[in-house]
mmCIF file of C-alpha atoms in Angstrom:
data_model
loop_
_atom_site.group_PDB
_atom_site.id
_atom_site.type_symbol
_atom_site.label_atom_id
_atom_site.label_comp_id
_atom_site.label_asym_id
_atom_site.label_seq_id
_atom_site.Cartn_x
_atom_site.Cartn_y
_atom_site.Cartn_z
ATOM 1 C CA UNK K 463 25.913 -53.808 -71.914
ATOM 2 C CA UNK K 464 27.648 -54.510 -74.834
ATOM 3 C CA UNK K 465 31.148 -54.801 -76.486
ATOM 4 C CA UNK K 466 31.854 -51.571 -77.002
ATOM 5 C CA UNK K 467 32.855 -52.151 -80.710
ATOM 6 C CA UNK K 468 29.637 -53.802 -81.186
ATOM 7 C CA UNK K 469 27.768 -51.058 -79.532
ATOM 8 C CA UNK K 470 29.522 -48.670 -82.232
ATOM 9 C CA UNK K 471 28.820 -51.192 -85.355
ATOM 10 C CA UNK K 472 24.842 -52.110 -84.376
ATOM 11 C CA UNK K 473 23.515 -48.123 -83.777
ATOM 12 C CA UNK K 474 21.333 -47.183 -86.310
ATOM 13 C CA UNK K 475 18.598 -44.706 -86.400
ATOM 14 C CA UNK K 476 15.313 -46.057 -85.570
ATOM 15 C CA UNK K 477 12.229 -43.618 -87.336
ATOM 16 C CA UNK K 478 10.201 -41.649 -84.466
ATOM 17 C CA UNK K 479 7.372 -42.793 -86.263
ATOM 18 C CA UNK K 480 8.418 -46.151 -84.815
ATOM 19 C CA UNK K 481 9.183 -45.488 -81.567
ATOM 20 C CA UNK K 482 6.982 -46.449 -78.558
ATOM 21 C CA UNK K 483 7.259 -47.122 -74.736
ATOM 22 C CA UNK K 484 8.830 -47.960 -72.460
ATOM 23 C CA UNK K 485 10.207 -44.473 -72.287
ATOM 24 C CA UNK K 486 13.600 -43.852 -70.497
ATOM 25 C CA UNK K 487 13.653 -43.691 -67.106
ATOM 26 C CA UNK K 488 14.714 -39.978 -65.361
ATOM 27 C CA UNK K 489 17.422 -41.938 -64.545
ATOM 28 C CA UNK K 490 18.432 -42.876 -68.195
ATOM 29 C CA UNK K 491 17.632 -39.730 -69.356
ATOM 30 C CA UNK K 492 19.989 -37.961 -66.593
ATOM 31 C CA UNK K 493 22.527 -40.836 -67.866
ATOM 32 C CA UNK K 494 22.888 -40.250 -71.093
ATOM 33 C CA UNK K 495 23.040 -36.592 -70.919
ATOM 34 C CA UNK K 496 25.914 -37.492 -68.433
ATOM 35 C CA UNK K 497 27.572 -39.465 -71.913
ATOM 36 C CA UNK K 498 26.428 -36.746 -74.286
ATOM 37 C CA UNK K 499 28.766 -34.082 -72.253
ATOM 38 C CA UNK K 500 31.355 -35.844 -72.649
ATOM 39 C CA UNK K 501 32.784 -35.160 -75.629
ATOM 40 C CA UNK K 502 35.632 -32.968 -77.078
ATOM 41 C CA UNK K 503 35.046 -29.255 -76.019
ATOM 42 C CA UNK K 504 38.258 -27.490 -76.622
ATOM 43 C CA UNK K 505 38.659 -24.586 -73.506
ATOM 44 C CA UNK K 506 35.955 -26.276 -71.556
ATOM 45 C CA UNK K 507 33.498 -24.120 -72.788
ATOM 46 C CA UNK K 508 30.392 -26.109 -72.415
ATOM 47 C CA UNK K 509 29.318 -24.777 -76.130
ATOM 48 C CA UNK K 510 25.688 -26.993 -75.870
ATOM 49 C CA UNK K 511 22.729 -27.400 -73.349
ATOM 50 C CA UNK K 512 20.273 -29.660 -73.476
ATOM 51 C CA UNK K 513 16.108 -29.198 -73.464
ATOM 52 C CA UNK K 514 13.432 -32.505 -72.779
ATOM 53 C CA UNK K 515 10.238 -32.663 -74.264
ATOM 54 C CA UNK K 516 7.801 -35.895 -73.039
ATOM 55 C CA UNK K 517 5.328 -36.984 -75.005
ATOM 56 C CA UNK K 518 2.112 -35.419 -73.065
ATOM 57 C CA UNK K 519 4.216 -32.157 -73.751
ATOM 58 C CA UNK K 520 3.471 -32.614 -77.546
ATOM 59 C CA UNK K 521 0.428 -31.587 -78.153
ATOM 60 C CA UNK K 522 0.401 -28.009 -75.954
ATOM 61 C CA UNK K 523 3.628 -27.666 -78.565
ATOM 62 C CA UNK K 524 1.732 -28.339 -81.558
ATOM 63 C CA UNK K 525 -0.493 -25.432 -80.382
ATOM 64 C CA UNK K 526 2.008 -23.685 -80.125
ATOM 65 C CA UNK K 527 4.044 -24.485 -83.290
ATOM 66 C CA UNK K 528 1.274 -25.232 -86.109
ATOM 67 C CA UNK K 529 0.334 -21.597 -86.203
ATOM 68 C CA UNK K 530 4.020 -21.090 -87.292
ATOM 69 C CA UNK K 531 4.349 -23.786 -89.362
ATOM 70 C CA UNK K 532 1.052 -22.676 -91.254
ATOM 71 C CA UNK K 533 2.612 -19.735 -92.154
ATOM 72 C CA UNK K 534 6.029 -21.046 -93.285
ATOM 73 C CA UNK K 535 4.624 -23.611 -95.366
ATOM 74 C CA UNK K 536 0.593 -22.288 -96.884
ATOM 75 C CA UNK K 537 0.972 -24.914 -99.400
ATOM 76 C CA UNK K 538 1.566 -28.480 -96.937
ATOM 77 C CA UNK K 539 -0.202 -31.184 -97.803
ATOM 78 C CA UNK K 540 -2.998 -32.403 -95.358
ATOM 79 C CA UNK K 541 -0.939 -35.731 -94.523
ATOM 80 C CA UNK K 542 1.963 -33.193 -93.400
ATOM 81 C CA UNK K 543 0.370 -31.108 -91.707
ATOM 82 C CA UNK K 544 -0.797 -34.106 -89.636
ATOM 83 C CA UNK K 545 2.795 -35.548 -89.626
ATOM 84 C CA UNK K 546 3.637 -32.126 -87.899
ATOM 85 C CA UNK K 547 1.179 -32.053 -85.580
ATOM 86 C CA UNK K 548 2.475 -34.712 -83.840
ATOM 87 C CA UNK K 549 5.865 -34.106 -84.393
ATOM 88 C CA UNK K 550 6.814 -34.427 -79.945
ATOM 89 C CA UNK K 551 4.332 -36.430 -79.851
ATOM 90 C CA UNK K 552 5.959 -38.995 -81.793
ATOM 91 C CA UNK K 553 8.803 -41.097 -79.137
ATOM 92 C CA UNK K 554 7.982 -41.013 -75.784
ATOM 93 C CA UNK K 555 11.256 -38.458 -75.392
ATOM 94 C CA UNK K 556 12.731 -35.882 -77.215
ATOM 95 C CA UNK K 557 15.821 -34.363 -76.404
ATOM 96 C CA UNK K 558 16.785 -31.095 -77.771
ATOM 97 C CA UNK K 559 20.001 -30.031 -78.492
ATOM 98 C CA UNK K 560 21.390 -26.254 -78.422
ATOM 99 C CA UNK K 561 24.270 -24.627 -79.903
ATOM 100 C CA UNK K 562 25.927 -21.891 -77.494
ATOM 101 C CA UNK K 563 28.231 -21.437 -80.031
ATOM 102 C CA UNK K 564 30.017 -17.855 -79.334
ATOM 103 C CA UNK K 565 32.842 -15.408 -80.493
ATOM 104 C CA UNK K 566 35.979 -16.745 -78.555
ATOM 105 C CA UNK K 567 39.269 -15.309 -78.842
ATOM 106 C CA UNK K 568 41.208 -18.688 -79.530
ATOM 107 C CA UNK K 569 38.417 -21.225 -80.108
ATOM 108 C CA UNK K 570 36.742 -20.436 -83.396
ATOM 109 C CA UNK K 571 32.006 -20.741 -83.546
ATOM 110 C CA UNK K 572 32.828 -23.582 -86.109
ATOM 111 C CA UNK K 573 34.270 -25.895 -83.679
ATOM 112 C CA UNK K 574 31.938 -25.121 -80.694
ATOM 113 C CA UNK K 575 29.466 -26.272 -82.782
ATOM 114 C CA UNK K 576 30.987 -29.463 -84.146
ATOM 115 C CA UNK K 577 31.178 -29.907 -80.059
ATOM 116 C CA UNK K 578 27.731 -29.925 -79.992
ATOM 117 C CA UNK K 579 27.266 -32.112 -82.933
ATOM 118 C CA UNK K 580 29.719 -34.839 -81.137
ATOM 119 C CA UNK K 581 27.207 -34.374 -78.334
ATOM 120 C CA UNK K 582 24.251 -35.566 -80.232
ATOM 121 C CA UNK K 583 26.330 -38.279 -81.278
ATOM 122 C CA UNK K 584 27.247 -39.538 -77.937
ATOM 123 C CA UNK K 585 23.249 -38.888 -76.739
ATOM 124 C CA UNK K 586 22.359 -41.258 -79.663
ATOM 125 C CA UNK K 587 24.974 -44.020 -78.392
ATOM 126 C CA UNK K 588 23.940 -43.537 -74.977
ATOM 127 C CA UNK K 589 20.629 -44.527 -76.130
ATOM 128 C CA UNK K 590 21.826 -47.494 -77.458
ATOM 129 C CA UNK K 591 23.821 -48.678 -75.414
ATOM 130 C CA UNK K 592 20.659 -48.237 -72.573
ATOM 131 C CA UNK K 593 18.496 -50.086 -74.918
ATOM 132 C CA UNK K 594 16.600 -47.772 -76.688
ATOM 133 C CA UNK K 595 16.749 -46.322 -80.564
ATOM 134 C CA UNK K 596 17.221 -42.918 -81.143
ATOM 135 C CA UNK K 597 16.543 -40.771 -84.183
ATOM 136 C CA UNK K 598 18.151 -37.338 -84.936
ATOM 137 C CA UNK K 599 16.324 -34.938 -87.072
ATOM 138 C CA UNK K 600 16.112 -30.799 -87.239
ATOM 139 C CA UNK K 601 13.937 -29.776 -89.806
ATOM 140 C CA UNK K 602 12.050 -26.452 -90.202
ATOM 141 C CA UNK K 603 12.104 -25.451 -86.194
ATOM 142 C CA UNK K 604 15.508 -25.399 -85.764
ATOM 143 C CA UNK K 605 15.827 -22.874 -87.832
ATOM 144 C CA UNK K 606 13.038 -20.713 -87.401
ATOM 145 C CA UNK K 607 13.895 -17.799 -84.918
ATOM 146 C CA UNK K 608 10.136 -18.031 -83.685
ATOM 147 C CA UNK K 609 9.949 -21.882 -82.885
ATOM 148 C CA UNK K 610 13.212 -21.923 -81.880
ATOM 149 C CA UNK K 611 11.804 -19.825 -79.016
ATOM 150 C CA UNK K 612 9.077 -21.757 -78.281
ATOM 151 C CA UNK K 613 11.127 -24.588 -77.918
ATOM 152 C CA UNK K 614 13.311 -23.131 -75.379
ATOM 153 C CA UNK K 615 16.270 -21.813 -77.402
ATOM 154 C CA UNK K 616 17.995 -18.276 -76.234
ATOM 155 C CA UNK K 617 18.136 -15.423 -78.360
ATOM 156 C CA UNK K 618 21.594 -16.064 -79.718
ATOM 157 C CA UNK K 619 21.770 -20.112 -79.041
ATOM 158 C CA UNK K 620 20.440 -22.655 -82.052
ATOM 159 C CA UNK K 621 19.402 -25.953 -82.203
ATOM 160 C CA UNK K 622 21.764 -28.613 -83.953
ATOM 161 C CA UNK K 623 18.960 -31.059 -83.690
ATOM 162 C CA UNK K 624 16.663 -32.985 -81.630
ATOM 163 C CA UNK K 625 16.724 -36.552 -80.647
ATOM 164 C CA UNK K 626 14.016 -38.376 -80.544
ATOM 165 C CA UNK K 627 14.015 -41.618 -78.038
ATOM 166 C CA UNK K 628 12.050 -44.681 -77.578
ATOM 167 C CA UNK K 629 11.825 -48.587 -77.774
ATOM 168 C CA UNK K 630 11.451 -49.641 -81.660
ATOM 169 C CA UNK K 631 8.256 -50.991 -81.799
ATOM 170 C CA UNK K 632 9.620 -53.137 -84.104
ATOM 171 C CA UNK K 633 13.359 -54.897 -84.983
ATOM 172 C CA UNK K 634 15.201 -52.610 -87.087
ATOM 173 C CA UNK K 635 16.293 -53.545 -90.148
ATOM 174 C CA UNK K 636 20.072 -52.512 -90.811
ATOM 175 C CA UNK K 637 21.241 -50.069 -94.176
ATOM 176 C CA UNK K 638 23.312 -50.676 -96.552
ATOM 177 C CA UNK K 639 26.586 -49.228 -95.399
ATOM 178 C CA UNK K 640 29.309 -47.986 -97.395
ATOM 179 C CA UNK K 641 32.293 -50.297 -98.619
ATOM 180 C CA UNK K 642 35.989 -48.846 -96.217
ATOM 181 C CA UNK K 643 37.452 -48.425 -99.542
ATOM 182 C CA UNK K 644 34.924 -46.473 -100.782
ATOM 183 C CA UNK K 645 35.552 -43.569 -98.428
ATOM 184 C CA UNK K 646 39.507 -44.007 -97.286
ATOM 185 C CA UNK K 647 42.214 -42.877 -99.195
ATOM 186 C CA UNK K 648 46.021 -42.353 -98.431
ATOM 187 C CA UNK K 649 46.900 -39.104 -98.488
ATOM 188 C CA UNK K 650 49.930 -38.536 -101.048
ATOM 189 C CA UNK K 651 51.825 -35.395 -102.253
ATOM 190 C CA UNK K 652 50.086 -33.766 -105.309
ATOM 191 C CA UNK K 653 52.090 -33.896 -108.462
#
């Protein structure tokens, strides 16, 4: 494994489009929802829950989803459509992530679902740290009420994303990053 300051300064997200096998393990998988959990969850409320989605799983979803999508979007382009189509079918994994976010007397929605935000961040180190890439998108079914459904998501429960997981079929190529100074100030009294 890793430094872990290295492990922190090499993740990047790796495109689903370029993600291929091998495929975590169920052992991985069960290990780095094990890391995503842990993360700041202020009255131990357990505000997120996880859903996975394999590959062969993809296309009874598109069957399911493309009828939706149609409708949301008359006016795709073909080459979209097709993009969607194989939207779990694109990394061997997917990993959904759910908000349980809910009124709480001392613990405000907001931060139950910046918990499960922090999640997806630890899932997506987790990957990395295993070996794998990971890319986090949410697009149009995380919020759709419908596909959300489909998907596995309670009546009252939303997705924050899903994370798509896989071995880069190729060697990522690194971002331009921006400069420390760029984005940290001092904080001083106002004048």
């Amino acid at each position: 494994m890793p430094d872990a300051l290295e492990l922190l300064k090499t993740r990047r997200s790796v495109s689903a489009f370029l993600l291929g096998d091998p495929a975590p393990s169920d052992a991985d998988i069960r290990q780095m929802i094990e890391i995503a959990a842990r993360v700041p969850d202020h009255g131990k409320l357990t505000p997120w829950r996880f859903i996975l989605y394999r590959r062969e799983q993809g296309e009874r979803l598109s069957e399911l989803l493309m009828p939706l999508y149609r409708a949301r979007f008359p006016n795709a382009e073909a080459q979209r459509v097709e993009q969607e189509r194989g939207r779990f079918s694109r990394s061997p994994v997917t990993i959904g992530v759910i908000s349980k976010a809910a009124t709480h007397a001392k613990i405000p929605e907001w931060e139950q679902f910046l918990s499960a935000g922090a999640s997806i961040m630890n899932l997506v180190l987790a990957a990395h740290a295993l070996g794998f890439a990971a890319q986090w998108v949410s697009d149009w079914c995380a919020d759709d009420a419908a596909a959300s459904a489909i998907l596995g998501a309670g009546p009252v429960e939303r997705f924050v994303g899903f994370v798509h997981i896989g071995t880069p079929k190729e060697k990522p190529l690194d971002r331009p990053r921006p400069a420390v100074d760029d984005i940290l100030s001092s904080w001083s009294e106002a004048r």
